[in-house]
Amino acid sequence: MISKNIEKALQQQIALEAYSSAFYLSMASWMDAEGFEGTAAFLYTQSDEERMHMLKIFHFINDNDGQAVVPSTEAPPKKFKDYHTCFLNVLSQEQAVTASIHELVNQAVKEKDHAAHNFLQWYVSEQMEEEKQVKTILNKLKIIGNDGSGLFLLDNELGKMALNAGKEEGTA
Ligand code: OFO
């Protein structure tokens, strides 16, 4: 049985994951409009993943005698300054999510909630992966600078990554 405190904290995490999903969806749409189809595909995939992260918490709460609630989320921005800024935004968002997950782990330890602690370990690893991925993209962007052909190649590469992720999940 889940404690009320942990349920409340997980509910806040649901809202954060839902906002990440909406934020990346909005960036995907902006990338599409700007002609970066591969990057748009990558961000659509990221948005789907965030929804999956949200759903996992939903099920965890409900499987442990709680009741997850659909969060109301603020609308994400529609316009972005440029390509680089989008990925700086992704990094800040992921860092905020990581901090929040670590706080949840601390709370699970404090409350001796072993089930929640065990459940959250998946998110700890996932956040390491996601931060690493976006830092790699930002490092490539540092090399590319304002070079259009570099951005073109990166866009293709991100499109391929999205395609491979879809193949692994059987959606492409
Ligand atoms: Fe779910 O926020 Fe990262 O992935």
PDB file of N, CA, C and O and ligand atoms in Angstrom, residues 13 17 20 24 46 49-50 53-54 93-94 97 123 126-127 130, ligand 1:
ATOM      1  N   GLN A  13       5.306  14.143  -9.921  1.00  0.00           N
ATOM      2  CA  GLN A  13       6.187  13.643 -10.983  1.00  0.00           C
ATOM      3  C   GLN A  13       5.385  13.361 -12.253  1.00  0.00           C
ATOM      4  O   GLN A  13       5.857  13.617 -13.365  1.00  0.00           O
ATOM      5  N   GLU A  17       6.297  14.829 -15.929  1.00  0.00           N
ATOM      6  CA  GLU A  17       6.472  13.996 -17.131  1.00  0.00           C
ATOM      7  C   GLU A  17       5.472  14.420 -18.219  1.00  0.00           C
ATOM      8  O   GLU A  17       5.807  14.460 -19.402  1.00  0.00           O
ATOM      9  N   SER A  20       6.816  17.485 -19.784  1.00  0.00           N
ATOM     10  CA  SER A  20       7.935  17.162 -20.701  1.00  0.00           C
ATOM     11  C   SER A  20       7.372  16.669 -22.026  1.00  0.00           C
ATOM     12  O   SER A  20       7.847  17.054 -23.103  1.00  0.00           O
ATOM     13  N   TYR A  24       8.104  18.635 -25.529  1.00  0.00           N
ATOM     14  CA  TYR A  24       8.832  18.050 -26.663  1.00  0.00           C
ATOM     15  C   TYR A  24       7.931  17.948 -27.894  1.00  0.00           C
ATOM     16  O   TYR A  24       8.399  18.072 -29.026  1.00  0.00           O
ATOM     17  N   GLN A  46      10.607  11.373 -28.492  1.00  0.00           N
ATOM     18  CA  GLN A  46      10.895  11.745 -27.098  1.00  0.00           C
ATOM     19  C   GLN A  46       9.609  12.074 -26.346  1.00  0.00           C
ATOM     20  O   GLN A  46       9.435  11.721 -25.189  1.00  0.00           O
ATOM     21  N   GLU A  49       7.922   8.987 -25.382  1.00  0.00           N
ATOM     22  CA  GLU A  49       8.610   8.343 -24.250  1.00  0.00           C
ATOM     23  C   GLU A  49       8.205   8.979 -22.933  1.00  0.00           C
ATOM     24  O   GLU A  49       8.022   8.302 -21.931  1.00  0.00           O
ATOM     25  N   GLU A  50       8.088  10.298 -22.942  1.00  0.00           N
ATOM     26  CA  GLU A  50       7.706  10.992 -21.706  1.00  0.00           C
ATOM     27  C   GLU A  50       6.299  10.589 -21.270  1.00  0.00           C
ATOM     28  O   GLU A  50       6.024  10.448 -20.083  1.00  0.00           O
ATOM     29  N   HIS A  53       6.667   7.404 -19.583  1.00  0.00           N
ATOM     30  CA  HIS A  53       7.181   7.581 -18.214  1.00  0.00           C
ATOM     31  C   HIS A  53       6.043   7.974 -17.264  1.00  0.00           C
ATOM     32  O   HIS A  53       5.974   7.511 -16.137  1.00  0.00           O
ATOM     33  N   MET A  54       5.170   8.829 -17.781  1.00  0.00           N
ATOM     34  CA  MET A  54       4.031   9.268 -16.965  1.00  0.00           C
ATOM     35  C   MET A  54       3.113   8.079 -16.657  1.00  0.00           C
ATOM     36  O   MET A  54       2.701   7.864 -15.519  1.00  0.00           O
ATOM     37  N   GLN A  93      15.194  20.843 -19.017  1.00  0.00           N
ATOM     38  CA  GLN A  93      14.015  20.087 -18.592  1.00  0.00           C
ATOM     39  C   GLN A  93      14.441  18.746 -17.990  1.00  0.00           C
ATOM     40  O   GLN A  93      13.963  18.338 -16.941  1.00  0.00           O
ATOM     41  N   GLU A  94      15.369  18.069 -18.676  1.00  0.00           N
ATOM     42  CA  GLU A  94      15.816  16.758 -18.179  1.00  0.00           C
ATOM     43  C   GLU A  94      16.534  16.899 -16.835  1.00  0.00           C
ATOM     44  O   GLU A  94      16.389  16.044 -15.953  1.00  0.00           O
ATOM     45  N   VAL A  97      13.962  17.180 -14.241  1.00  0.00           N
ATOM     46  CA  VAL A  97      13.341  15.875 -13.993  1.00  0.00           C
ATOM     47  C   VAL A  97      14.274  15.013 -13.133  1.00  0.00           C
ATOM     48  O   VAL A  97      13.839  14.360 -12.173  1.00  0.00           O
ATOM     49  N   TYR A 123      13.940   4.994 -13.209  1.00  0.00           N
ATOM     50  CA  TYR A 123      13.969   6.411 -13.617  1.00  0.00           C
ATOM     51  C   TYR A 123      15.362   7.022 -13.412  1.00  0.00           C
ATOM     52  O   TYR A 123      15.778   7.880 -14.187  1.00  0.00           O
ATOM     53  N   GLU A 126      17.266   5.868 -16.421  1.00  0.00           N
ATOM     54  CA  GLU A 126      16.715   6.506 -17.618  1.00  0.00           C
ATOM     55  C   GLU A 126      17.191   7.967 -17.717  1.00  0.00           C
ATOM     56  O   GLU A 126      17.558   8.445 -18.784  1.00  0.00           O
ATOM     57  N   GLN A 127      17.203   8.652 -16.579  1.00  0.00           N
ATOM     58  CA  GLN A 127      17.637  10.059 -16.599  1.00  0.00           C
ATOM     59  C   GLN A 127      19.115  10.180 -16.980  1.00  0.00           C
ATOM     60  O   GLN A 127      19.495  11.106 -17.695  1.00  0.00           O
ATOM     61  N   GLU A 130      19.191   9.799 -20.707  1.00  0.00           N
ATOM     62  CA  GLU A 130      18.609  10.924 -21.446  1.00  0.00           C
ATOM     63  C   GLU A 130      19.492  12.165 -21.376  1.00  0.00           C
ATOM     64  O   GLU A 130      19.637  12.884 -22.355  1.00  0.00           O
TER      65      GLU A 130
HETATM   66 FE1  OFO B   1      10.822  11.386 -18.267  1.00  0.00          FE
HETATM   67  O1  OFO B   1      11.987  12.786 -18.243  1.00  0.00           O
HETATM   68 FE2  OFO B   1      13.615  12.255 -18.918  1.00  0.00          FE
HETATM   69  O2  OFO B   1      13.076  11.004 -19.745  1.00  0.00           O
END
